[in-house]
Amino acid sequence: MAPPKSWLAIPKDSEFSLSNIPFGIINSKGSPLEKRPAIAISDHVLDLKAFSKGDGFAGLASLSKEHLEVFSQSTLNAFAALGQPVHNSVREYIQDVFSETTSRPEILKDNDALRKEALLPKHETKTHLPMEIGDYTDFFAGKNHAFNTGALFREPKNALQPNYTHLPVGYHGRASSVVVSGTPITRPSGQILLDPTADPKVPAFSASRLLDIELELGCFICKGNDMGSPISINKQAEESIFGFVLMNDWSARDIQAWEYVPLGPFNGKNFGTTISPWVVLPSALDSFRAEKIPNEAKILPYLQESRQDTVYNISLSVDLTTSEGDTTTISRVSASNLLWSFPQMIAHHSAGGCPMRTGDLLGSGTISGTGENDLGSLLEMSLGGKKDIMLTGMHVRRFLADGDTVTIRGVCGEEGSYVGFGQCSGTVASAVPF
Amino acid sequence: MAPPKSWLAIPKDSEFSLSNIPFGIINSKGSPLEKRPAIAISDHVLDLKAFSKGDGFAGLASLSKEHLEVFSQSTLNAFAALGQPVHNSVREYIQDVFSETTSRPEILKDNDALRKEALLPKHETKTHLPMEIGDYTDFFAGKNHAFNTGALFREPKNALQPNYTHLPVGYHGRASSVVVSGTPITRPSGQILLDPTADPKVPAFSASRLLDIELELGCFICKGNDMGSPISINKQAEESIFGFVLMNDWSARDIQAWEYVPLGPFNGKNFGTTISPWVVLPSALDSFRAEKIPNEAKILPYLQESRQDTVYNISLSVDLTTSEGDTTTISRVSASNLLWSFPQMIAHHSAGGCPMRTGDLLGSGTISGTGENDLGSLLEMSLGGKKDIMLTGMHVRRFLADGDTVTIRGVCGEEGSYVGFGQCSGTVASAVPF
Ligand SMILES: [Ca+2]
Ligand SMILES: [Ca+2]
Ligand SMILES: [Mg+2]
Ligand SMILES: [Mg+2]
Ligand code: NI
């Protein structure tokens, strides 16, 4: 099938093709104080507030005047709360509006005034956190990562904990520390055991020496549940998904190692988690469904899915750019490397009655493959900090250096109809002096 | 010193004496749709929206018109964000307004119309969650509890983990599951190892059989920090505290036991956490400062306090009421049984740069004493589920039964000038069928 064409110039390699139409929050040079919803297309964004005020949605009868209010908000929460049928009809309508053979040329194609008002060059805009995040939960569904890291600390036979194949292991994260791509990440200081073998164990307070990344996929919730009323697997769980973002769950391995017994990661994680700015809808990814990693355990009914292709074949990559400007792609891996799907994570998270809310964010857990060039963390690439990772320009790393920039990308599909996420990028700033 | 007297009848045993003046959110029979700020005094509440609109704050020049807007909000966040000097001047002003010898009798004492409008009998009002909670973190600072539970699973010598005396151990909780006193708590279902000794370990999906309580003190943040800028111990950390509430961190021990390795408690905790409705300001508790449990470890400078009396001698009690209506006080303990103070928890939480925000909630961790009748969880009272807890009316428990109501109370001071929190209460509802 030839990719759909637009009257707008869309480079063949654009990850924001007509097949994508992801949602985000922008401001612009022209209206710097006004954060508002937009979609990304080619090297432009369509300002949905201006589009809506300029009667751009006149051809979408199902969107009431009240609905249009969601495009005047500074986050996507109100839009997300309208539910998948509305998200999909808005996306399809915008696809039609931009199509070469649009049924409504008067809306935008032939409407110079509205194009000028609402269709902005991306470089004149800035993206912001797309949602107000109520709660953020980070799962651990990347089985290869769980195995690789478990094997670093235990024998391979016991690399996975006994619960791992029975439930999507996860922990509550820190919503306040989620930031949008481009936000600098300050190297955290904290308690660290400089000599983990010493007895007694006496921590020092120091800047983290083992600053790491975690390559993850994030998932935003559009429809939640009342406390005490679990979300069921399959249809209900799938309908509670708004869309997906790329995520870098920056991790301070030395802080984490000392603090995490017995209640889990805390300051080793809560100093910053970066997400990409554009929320890609499930409907945009539907052609890229893939099967999860097979689970040999007999899973309980509340986690049983009616289909197995509930993850996505998104080509993820991680670039590390040194402060000198040398860039190395340190990983390429498919986002399908998960033992548990987001619907399973949602069903599990709410199984005891925990309320999910619009804007909640779930992280997949670190996504690694089974090879050497498809790993989602430096901890794995450096074999627990024992091996140099070779970079372009004669640089080596075991963990991140100040000034390093890590950029995650993710894209599906083929030339002319790529569905991508934009960058999830952050630069490490030096620790604050104490 | 004789307790201050009010022109309003305040029973000697009221925990809402003139010395208290805690803040909450109410609605009323008269205005059921309008959630608004109030203070509790005796068996009345002062509706701060009505009081403000009726020029009640005319005598408090430091409160600008803009400031008064905070009393038209449906949460206390905007009021909290104004900072401690404003909280204290509002509290002191209200104390003066209610004083027998008030300097401003025209404001309320002699103002029949405003009294009728703003001073409502408590039984005609309902309390709500006082704050919009951005993030909720639960600490583990109750050293006796940590020791008691550690000793159940390990030998007493190793009851405390090596990090315990060096840092306030904590984990991120689930903000969406925090509810106000009176909200029913549905017994969670989840994955449980019916036979923890079996090999291989195979979980069942079942209603929790080991439903427990955790007696805690909660702390709301009024002033946060930017990401990357830690809050320093002492003055800065103390000034970031808005006030305190009682907390019951309901816990499903069987769900928790199976899920918590290696990332900490999750569904064993996130089905509900109850807080008392009235936020007691630090200034109301200042006379009840007490010393923390001494820490034998040499703690790092970022946690060193300039004074040791940074916890409070609040008399906490826990009542268990069966569905038949029999009530037993199962614990009495002082809230001073903490190894770490809230300022220390705040300094630690933000040490790596994690941003705190207005409305964030911190839990102290379970508060237990060193005896048999001062324990903060049924897990400890029943010695890990091995011993019956004897209740009034020939009932016994090891963990909670459906229909049980748990009520936490906390009070400081003396007859006539008690400073109390109101009830933190919840009733266990049966699990939902799966
Ligand atoms: Ca992670
Ligand atoms: Ca707790
Ligand atoms: Mg993180
Ligand atoms: Mg809880
Ligand atoms: Ni009265």
PDB file of C-alpha atoms in Angstrom, chain B residues 82-336:
ATOM      1  CA  LEU B  82       1.522  30.988  51.131  1.00  0.00           C
ATOM      2  CA  GLY B  83       4.012  29.676  53.692  1.00  0.00           C
ATOM      3  CA  GLN B  84       4.293  29.315  57.435  1.00  0.00           C
ATOM      4  CA  PRO B  85       4.281  33.030  58.370  1.00  0.00           C
ATOM      5  CA  VAL B  86       0.836  33.360  56.752  1.00  0.00           C
ATOM      6  CA  HIS B  87      -0.464  30.100  58.277  1.00  0.00           C
ATOM      7  CA  ASN B  88       0.640  31.266  61.690  1.00  0.00           C
ATOM      8  CA  SER B  89      -0.797  34.742  61.413  1.00  0.00           C
ATOM      9  CA  VAL B  90      -4.157  33.317  60.267  1.00  0.00           C
ATOM     10  CA  ARG B  91      -4.152  30.820  63.139  1.00  0.00           C
ATOM     11  CA  GLU B  92      -3.257  33.484  65.696  1.00  0.00           C
ATOM     12  CA  TYR B  93      -5.851  35.866  64.308  1.00  0.00           C
ATOM     13  CA  ILE B  94      -8.546  33.202  64.562  1.00  0.00           C
ATOM     14  CA  GLN B  95      -7.421  32.437  68.114  1.00  0.00           C
ATOM     15  CA  ASP B  96      -7.884  36.111  68.932  1.00  0.00           C
ATOM     16  CA  VAL B  97     -11.276  36.246  67.201  1.00  0.00           C
ATOM     17  CA  PHE B  98     -12.521  33.334  69.321  1.00  0.00           C
ATOM     18  CA  SER B  99     -10.876  34.480  72.545  1.00  0.00           C
ATOM     19  CA  GLU B 100     -13.088  35.483  75.479  1.00  0.00           C
ATOM     20  CA  THR B 101     -11.063  38.680  75.598  1.00  0.00           C
ATOM     21  CA  THR B 102     -10.903  39.164  71.830  1.00  0.00           C
ATOM     22  CA  SER B 103      -9.504  42.461  70.634  1.00  0.00           C
ATOM     23  CA  ARG B 104     -12.062  42.376  67.800  1.00  0.00           C
ATOM     24  CA  PRO B 105     -15.505  41.396  69.162  1.00  0.00           C
ATOM     25  CA  GLU B 106     -17.157  43.043  66.139  1.00  0.00           C
ATOM     26  CA  ILE B 107     -15.673  40.444  63.795  1.00  0.00           C
ATOM     27  CA  LEU B 108     -17.532  37.374  65.061  1.00  0.00           C
ATOM     28  CA  LYS B 109     -18.337  37.394  68.778  1.00  0.00           C
ATOM     29  CA  ASP B 110     -20.874  40.215  68.396  1.00  0.00           C
ATOM     30  CA  ASN B 111     -21.642  39.619  64.732  1.00  0.00           C
ATOM     31  CA  ASP B 112     -24.756  37.414  64.723  1.00  0.00           C
ATOM     32  CA  ALA B 113     -25.048  37.424  60.946  1.00  0.00           C
ATOM     33  CA  LEU B 114     -21.497  36.232  60.283  1.00  0.00           C
ATOM     34  CA  ARG B 115     -21.677  33.682  63.111  1.00  0.00           C
ATOM     35  CA  LYS B 116     -24.799  32.253  61.540  1.00  0.00           C
ATOM     36  CA  GLU B 117     -23.230  32.243  58.099  1.00  0.00           C
ATOM     37  CA  ALA B 118     -19.760  30.935  58.890  1.00  0.00           C
ATOM     38  CA  LEU B 119     -19.790  29.096  62.227  1.00  0.00           C
ATOM     39  CA  LEU B 120     -21.390  25.742  61.457  1.00  0.00           C
ATOM     40  CA  PRO B 121     -22.159  22.860  63.799  1.00  0.00           C
ATOM     41  CA  LYS B 122     -19.720  20.131  62.828  1.00  0.00           C
ATOM     42  CA  HIS B 123     -22.479  17.546  62.465  1.00  0.00           C
ATOM     43  CA  GLU B 124     -23.947  19.568  59.591  1.00  0.00           C
ATOM     44  CA  THR B 125     -20.683  19.377  57.691  1.00  0.00           C
ATOM     45  CA  LYS B 126     -18.590  16.693  56.050  1.00  0.00           C
ATOM     46  CA  THR B 127     -14.811  16.633  55.732  1.00  0.00           C
ATOM     47  CA  HIS B 128     -12.871  15.860  52.544  1.00  0.00           C
ATOM     48  CA  LEU B 129      -9.285  15.237  51.549  1.00  0.00           C
ATOM     49  CA  PRO B 130      -7.595  18.467  52.707  1.00  0.00           C
ATOM     50  CA  MET B 131      -4.966  18.647  49.965  1.00  0.00           C
ATOM     51  CA  GLU B 132      -4.536  17.707  46.358  1.00  0.00           C
ATOM     52  CA  ILE B 133      -1.662  15.278  46.823  1.00  0.00           C
ATOM     53  CA  GLY B 134       0.987  15.433  44.125  1.00  0.00           C
ATOM     54  CA  ASP B 135       3.211  12.669  45.445  1.00  0.00           C
ATOM     55  CA  TYR B 136       2.975  10.508  48.532  1.00  0.00           C
ATOM     56  CA  THR B 137       6.051   8.949  50.130  1.00  0.00           C
ATOM     57  CA  ASP B 138       5.929   6.491  52.977  1.00  0.00           C
ATOM     58  CA  PHE B 139       8.973   6.308  55.243  1.00  0.00           C
ATOM     59  CA  PHE B 140       9.962   3.614  57.731  1.00  0.00           C
ATOM     60  CA  ALA B 141      11.240   5.810  60.580  1.00  0.00           C
ATOM     61  CA  GLY B 142       9.547   3.913  63.412  1.00  0.00           C
ATOM     62  CA  LYS B 143      12.635   2.117  64.661  1.00  0.00           C
ATOM     63  CA  ASN B 144      10.771  -0.182  67.059  1.00  0.00           C
ATOM     64  CA  HIS B 145       8.471  -1.293  64.254  1.00  0.00           C
ATOM     65  CA  ALA B 146      11.408  -1.859  61.924  1.00  0.00           C
ATOM     66  CA  PHE B 147      13.111  -3.893  64.635  1.00  0.00           C
ATOM     67  CA  ASN B 148       9.997  -5.875  65.571  1.00  0.00           C
ATOM     68  CA  THR B 149       9.146  -6.837  62.006  1.00  0.00           C
ATOM     69  CA  GLY B 150      12.799  -7.461  61.109  1.00  0.00           C
ATOM     70  CA  ALA B 151      13.085  -9.809  64.086  1.00  0.00           C
ATOM     71  CA  LEU B 152      10.065 -11.793  62.860  1.00  0.00           C
ATOM     72  CA  PHE B 153      11.890 -12.685  59.647  1.00  0.00           C
ATOM     73  CA  ARG B 154      15.555 -12.596  60.720  1.00  0.00           C
ATOM     74  CA  GLU B 155      17.477 -13.086  63.951  1.00  0.00           C
ATOM     75  CA  PRO B 156      17.199 -10.034  66.250  1.00  0.00           C
ATOM     76  CA  LYS B 157      20.896  -9.195  65.745  1.00  0.00           C
ATOM     77  CA  ASN B 158      20.176  -8.535  62.067  1.00  0.00           C
ATOM     78  CA  ALA B 159      16.639  -7.198  62.512  1.00  0.00           C
ATOM     79  CA  LEU B 160      17.632  -3.789  61.190  1.00  0.00           C
ATOM     80  CA  GLN B 161      19.194  -3.611  57.730  1.00  0.00           C
ATOM     81  CA  PRO B 162      22.680  -1.979  57.586  1.00  0.00           C
ATOM     82  CA  ASN B 163      21.316   1.202  55.968  1.00  0.00           C
ATOM     83  CA  TYR B 164      18.560   1.690  58.557  1.00  0.00           C
ATOM     84  CA  THR B 165      20.442   3.902  61.018  1.00  0.00           C
ATOM     85  CA  HIS B 166      22.173   5.888  58.261  1.00  0.00           C
ATOM     86  CA  LEU B 167      19.225   7.122  56.234  1.00  0.00           C
ATOM     87  CA  PRO B 168      15.454   7.453  56.539  1.00  0.00           C
ATOM     88  CA  VAL B 169      14.428   4.453  54.448  1.00  0.00           C
ATOM     89  CA  GLY B 170      11.283   5.118  52.431  1.00  0.00           C
ATOM     90  CA  TYR B 171       9.427   4.276  49.253  1.00  0.00           C
ATOM     91  CA  HIS B 172       7.210   6.140  46.858  1.00  0.00           C
ATOM     92  CA  GLY B 173       3.548   5.462  47.591  1.00  0.00           C
ATOM     93  CA  ARG B 174       0.419   5.871  45.511  1.00  0.00           C
ATOM     94  CA  ALA B 175      -1.085   9.355  45.819  1.00  0.00           C
ATOM     95  CA  SER B 176      -4.348   8.337  44.134  1.00  0.00           C
ATOM     96  CA  SER B 177      -5.112   5.867  46.913  1.00  0.00           C
ATOM     97  CA  VAL B 178      -5.009   8.348  49.803  1.00  0.00           C
ATOM     98  CA  VAL B 179      -8.520   8.859  51.190  1.00  0.00           C
ATOM     99  CA  VAL B 180     -10.062  10.819  54.017  1.00  0.00           C
ATOM    100  CA  SER B 181     -11.272   9.285  57.262  1.00  0.00           C
ATOM    101  CA  GLY B 182     -14.612   7.523  56.873  1.00  0.00           C
ATOM    102  CA  THR B 183     -13.944   6.121  53.406  1.00  0.00           C
ATOM    103  CA  PRO B 184     -14.560   2.334  53.314  1.00  0.00           C
ATOM    104  CA  ILE B 185     -11.513   0.233  52.480  1.00  0.00           C
ATOM    105  CA  THR B 186     -12.224  -2.691  50.171  1.00  0.00           C
ATOM    106  CA  ARG B 187     -10.231  -5.792  51.034  1.00  0.00           C
ATOM    107  CA  PRO B 188      -7.792  -6.166  48.144  1.00  0.00           C
ATOM    108  CA  SER B 189      -7.363  -9.285  46.071  1.00  0.00           C
ATOM    109  CA  GLY B 190      -4.049 -10.195  44.595  1.00  0.00           C
ATOM    110  CA  GLN B 191      -1.368 -12.787  44.089  1.00  0.00           C
ATOM    111  CA  ILE B 192      -0.653 -14.741  47.250  1.00  0.00           C
ATOM    112  CA  LEU B 193       1.587 -17.683  48.015  1.00  0.00           C
ATOM    113  CA  LEU B 194      -0.738 -19.956  49.960  1.00  0.00           C
ATOM    114  CA  ASP B 195       2.254 -22.182  50.740  1.00  0.00           C
ATOM    115  CA  PRO B 196       5.360 -19.997  50.922  1.00  0.00           C
ATOM    116  CA  THR B 197       7.580 -23.059  51.457  1.00  0.00           C
ATOM    117  CA  ALA B 198       6.460 -24.898  48.289  1.00  0.00           C
ATOM    118  CA  ASP B 199       8.983 -25.342  45.470  1.00  0.00           C
ATOM    119  CA  PRO B 200       8.387 -24.128  42.845  1.00  0.00           C
ATOM    120  CA  LYS B 201       6.475 -21.161  44.244  1.00  0.00           C
ATOM    121  CA  VAL B 202       3.066 -20.892  42.574  1.00  0.00           C
ATOM    122  CA  PRO B 203       0.794 -18.010  43.539  1.00  0.00           C
ATOM    123  CA  ALA B 204      -2.992 -18.088  43.779  1.00  0.00           C
ATOM    124  CA  PHE B 205      -5.251 -15.132  43.132  1.00  0.00           C
ATOM    125  CA  SER B 206      -7.234 -14.513  46.282  1.00  0.00           C
ATOM    126  CA  ALA B 207      -8.642 -11.913  48.599  1.00  0.00           C
ATOM    127  CA  SER B 208      -5.941 -10.911  51.083  1.00  0.00           C
ATOM    128  CA  ARG B 209      -6.078 -13.059  54.211  1.00  0.00           C
ATOM    129  CA  LEU B 210      -3.559 -10.928  56.090  1.00  0.00           C
ATOM    130  CA  LEU B 211      -5.075  -7.450  56.023  1.00  0.00           C
ATOM    131  CA  ASP B 212      -3.275  -5.171  58.452  1.00  0.00           C
ATOM    132  CA  ILE B 213      -3.027  -1.580  59.632  1.00  0.00           C
ATOM    133  CA  GLU B 214      -0.048   0.704  60.046  1.00  0.00           C
ATOM    134  CA  LEU B 215      -0.310   3.492  62.609  1.00  0.00           C
ATOM    135  CA  GLU B 216       1.533   6.506  61.192  1.00  0.00           C
ATOM    136  CA  LEU B 217       1.827  10.249  61.352  1.00  0.00           C
ATOM    137  CA  GLY B 218       1.474  12.087  58.046  1.00  0.00           C
ATOM    138  CA  CYS B 219       3.113  15.373  57.071  1.00  0.00           C
ATOM    139  CA  PHE B 220       2.008  17.750  54.315  1.00  0.00           C
ATOM    140  CA  ILE B 221       4.507  19.907  52.428  1.00  0.00           C
ATOM    141  CA  CYS B 222       3.763  23.609  51.935  1.00  0.00           C
ATOM    142  CA  LYS B 223       6.908  24.771  50.166  1.00  0.00           C
ATOM    143  CA  GLY B 224       8.832  22.600  47.779  1.00  0.00           C
ATOM    144  CA  ASN B 225      12.057  22.878  45.835  1.00  0.00           C
ATOM    145  CA  ASP B 226      13.139  23.067  42.243  1.00  0.00           C
ATOM    146  CA  MET B 227      14.451  19.865  40.706  1.00  0.00           C
ATOM    147  CA  GLY B 228      18.166  19.633  41.382  1.00  0.00           C
ATOM    148  CA  SER B 229      18.074  21.985  44.420  1.00  0.00           C
ATOM    149  CA  PRO B 230      18.009  20.010  47.670  1.00  0.00           C
ATOM    150  CA  ILE B 231      16.184  21.278  50.777  1.00  0.00           C
ATOM    151  CA  SER B 232      18.670  21.732  53.598  1.00  0.00           C
ATOM    152  CA  ILE B 233      18.134  20.291  57.050  1.00  0.00           C
ATOM    153  CA  ASN B 234      16.994  22.527  59.959  1.00  0.00           C
ATOM    154  CA  LYS B 235      15.353  25.835  59.029  1.00  0.00           C
ATOM    155  CA  GLN B 236      14.655  25.167  55.348  1.00  0.00           C
ATOM    156  CA  ALA B 237      13.269  21.682  55.942  1.00  0.00           C
ATOM    157  CA  GLU B 238      11.154  22.847  58.893  1.00  0.00           C
ATOM    158  CA  GLU B 239       9.704  25.699  56.875  1.00  0.00           C
ATOM    159  CA  SER B 240       8.619  23.316  54.152  1.00  0.00           C
ATOM    160  CA  ILE B 241       6.124  21.635  56.517  1.00  0.00           C
ATOM    161  CA  PHE B 242       2.481  22.692  56.310  1.00  0.00           C
ATOM    162  CA  GLY B 243       1.123  20.407  59.026  1.00  0.00           C
ATOM    163  CA  PHE B 244       0.344  16.955  60.269  1.00  0.00           C
ATOM    164  CA  VAL B 245      -2.405  14.333  60.025  1.00  0.00           C
ATOM    165  CA  LEU B 246      -2.915  10.833  61.377  1.00  0.00           C
ATOM    166  CA  MET B 247      -2.499   8.043  58.881  1.00  0.00           C
ATOM    167  CA  ASN B 248      -3.476   4.406  58.532  1.00  0.00           C
ATOM    168  CA  ASP B 249      -1.345   2.782  55.849  1.00  0.00           C
ATOM    169  CA  TRP B 250      -3.533  -0.304  55.322  1.00  0.00           C
ATOM    170  CA  SER B 251      -1.331  -3.202  54.274  1.00  0.00           C
ATOM    171  CA  ALA B 252      -2.005  -6.626  52.752  1.00  0.00           C
ATOM    172  CA  ARG B 253       0.856  -8.650  54.187  1.00  0.00           C
ATOM    173  CA  ASP B 254       0.393 -11.696  51.951  1.00  0.00           C
ATOM    174  CA  ILE B 255       0.271  -9.679  48.728  1.00  0.00           C
ATOM    175  CA  GLN B 256       3.271  -7.642  49.912  1.00  0.00           C
ATOM    176  CA  ALA B 257       5.340 -10.713  50.854  1.00  0.00           C
ATOM    177  CA  TRP B 258       5.159 -12.194  47.347  1.00  0.00           C
ATOM    178  CA  GLU B 259       5.501  -9.028  45.292  1.00  0.00           C
ATOM    179  CA  TYR B 260       8.079  -6.921  47.141  1.00  0.00           C
ATOM    180  CA  VAL B 261      11.336  -8.515  45.948  1.00  0.00           C
ATOM    181  CA  PRO B 262      13.256  -6.663  44.554  1.00  0.00           C
ATOM    182  CA  LEU B 263      11.437  -3.349  44.016  1.00  0.00           C
ATOM    183  CA  GLY B 264       9.456  -2.903  47.231  1.00  0.00           C
ATOM    184  CA  PRO B 265       5.784  -2.854  48.288  1.00  0.00           C
ATOM    185  CA  PHE B 266       3.227  -2.242  45.550  1.00  0.00           C
ATOM    186  CA  ASN B 267      -0.288  -3.735  45.476  1.00  0.00           C
ATOM    187  CA  GLY B 268       0.150  -4.686  49.124  1.00  0.00           C
ATOM    188  CA  LYS B 269      -0.110  -0.966  49.873  1.00  0.00           C
ATOM    189  CA  ASN B 270      -1.815   0.919  47.058  1.00  0.00           C
ATOM    190  CA  PHE B 271      -5.431  -0.120  47.690  1.00  0.00           C
ATOM    191  CA  GLY B 272      -5.978   2.631  50.270  1.00  0.00           C
ATOM    192  CA  THR B 273      -4.297   4.866  52.833  1.00  0.00           C
ATOM    193  CA  THR B 274      -6.538   6.770  55.226  1.00  0.00           C
ATOM    194  CA  ILE B 275      -5.722  10.183  56.698  1.00  0.00           C
ATOM    195  CA  SER B 276      -7.491  12.282  59.297  1.00  0.00           C
ATOM    196  CA  PRO B 277      -9.222  15.351  57.849  1.00  0.00           C
ATOM    197  CA  TRP B 278      -7.735  18.198  59.914  1.00  0.00           C
ATOM    198  CA  VAL B 279      -4.213  19.444  59.259  1.00  0.00           C
ATOM    199  CA  VAL B 280      -2.605  20.458  62.566  1.00  0.00           C
ATOM    200  CA  LEU B 281       0.019  23.176  62.109  1.00  0.00           C
ATOM    201  CA  PRO B 282       3.556  22.797  63.499  1.00  0.00           C
ATOM    202  CA  SER B 283       2.924  25.904  65.613  1.00  0.00           C
ATOM    203  CA  ALA B 284       0.068  24.115  67.406  1.00  0.00           C
ATOM    204  CA  LEU B 285       2.422  21.266  68.296  1.00  0.00           C
ATOM    205  CA  ASP B 286       5.433  23.342  69.280  1.00  0.00           C
ATOM    206  CA  SER B 287       4.875  22.834  73.040  1.00  0.00           C
ATOM    207  CA  PHE B 288       4.849  19.080  72.532  1.00  0.00           C
ATOM    208  CA  ARG B 289       8.247  18.662  70.947  1.00  0.00           C
ATOM    209  CA  ALA B 290      10.086  15.549  72.050  1.00  0.00           C
ATOM    210  CA  GLU B 291      13.429  13.953  71.329  1.00  0.00           C
ATOM    211  CA  LYS B 292      13.801  11.318  68.656  1.00  0.00           C
ATOM    212  CA  ILE B 293      14.926   7.794  69.492  1.00  0.00           C
ATOM    213  CA  PRO B 294      18.705   8.164  69.910  1.00  0.00           C
ATOM    214  CA  ASN B 295      20.704   7.063  66.886  1.00  0.00           C
ATOM    215  CA  GLU B 296      23.940   5.299  67.667  1.00  0.00           C
ATOM    216  CA  ALA B 297      25.235   5.711  64.134  1.00  0.00           C
ATOM    217  CA  LYS B 298      27.247   8.778  63.193  1.00  0.00           C
ATOM    218  CA  ILE B 299      24.888  10.392  60.744  1.00  0.00           C
ATOM    219  CA  LEU B 300      26.037  12.351  57.727  1.00  0.00           C
ATOM    220  CA  PRO B 301      26.043  16.186  57.900  1.00  0.00           C
ATOM    221  CA  TYR B 302      23.091  16.657  55.510  1.00  0.00           C
ATOM    222  CA  LEU B 303      20.897  14.886  58.111  1.00  0.00           C
ATOM    223  CA  GLN B 304      22.300  16.490  61.260  1.00  0.00           C
ATOM    224  CA  GLU B 305      19.773  18.582  63.151  1.00  0.00           C
ATOM    225  CA  SER B 306      20.700  21.502  65.364  1.00  0.00           C
ATOM    226  CA  ARG B 307      18.169  20.348  67.960  1.00  0.00           C
ATOM    227  CA  GLN B 308      17.078  16.846  68.891  1.00  0.00           C
ATOM    228  CA  ASP B 309      13.456  17.603  69.860  1.00  0.00           C
ATOM    229  CA  THR B 310      12.151  17.452  66.322  1.00  0.00           C
ATOM    230  CA  VAL B 311       9.408  14.874  66.833  1.00  0.00           C
ATOM    231  CA  TYR B 312       6.229  15.252  68.887  1.00  0.00           C
ATOM    232  CA  ASN B 313       4.818  13.672  71.987  1.00  0.00           C
ATOM    233  CA  ILE B 314       1.373  12.982  70.558  1.00  0.00           C
ATOM    234  CA  SER B 315      -0.643  10.317  72.418  1.00  0.00           C
ATOM    235  CA  LEU B 316      -1.780   7.990  69.660  1.00  0.00           C
ATOM    236  CA  SER B 317      -4.361   5.240  70.104  1.00  0.00           C
ATOM    237  CA  VAL B 318      -5.860   2.582  67.880  1.00  0.00           C
ATOM    238  CA  ASP B 319      -9.383   1.242  68.377  1.00  0.00           C
ATOM    239  CA  LEU B 320     -10.660  -1.865  66.648  1.00  0.00           C
ATOM    240  CA  THR B 321     -14.462  -2.086  66.457  1.00  0.00           C
ATOM    241  CA  THR B 322     -15.988  -5.334  65.247  1.00  0.00           C
ATOM    242  CA  SER B 323     -19.066  -5.443  63.047  1.00  0.00           C
ATOM    243  CA  GLU B 324     -20.979  -6.381  66.221  1.00  0.00           C
ATOM    244  CA  GLY B 325     -19.980  -3.033  67.681  1.00  0.00           C
ATOM    245  CA  ASP B 326     -17.455  -4.194  70.266  1.00  0.00           C
ATOM    246  CA  THR B 327     -14.571  -1.775  70.603  1.00  0.00           C
ATOM    247  CA  THR B 328     -11.101  -2.572  71.955  1.00  0.00           C
ATOM    248  CA  THR B 329      -8.213  -0.128  72.232  1.00  0.00           C
ATOM    249  CA  ILE B 330      -5.449  -2.285  70.809  1.00  0.00           C
ATOM    250  CA  SER B 331      -2.595   0.205  71.083  1.00  0.00           C
ATOM    251  CA  ARG B 332      -1.497   3.379  72.857  1.00  0.00           C
ATOM    252  CA  VAL B 333       1.827   4.869  71.887  1.00  0.00           C
ATOM    253  CA  SER B 334       3.586   8.219  71.588  1.00  0.00           C
ATOM    254  CA  ALA B 335       4.328   9.615  68.127  1.00  0.00           C
ATOM    255  CA  SER B 336       7.835  10.379  69.369  1.00  0.00           C
TER     256      SER B 336
END
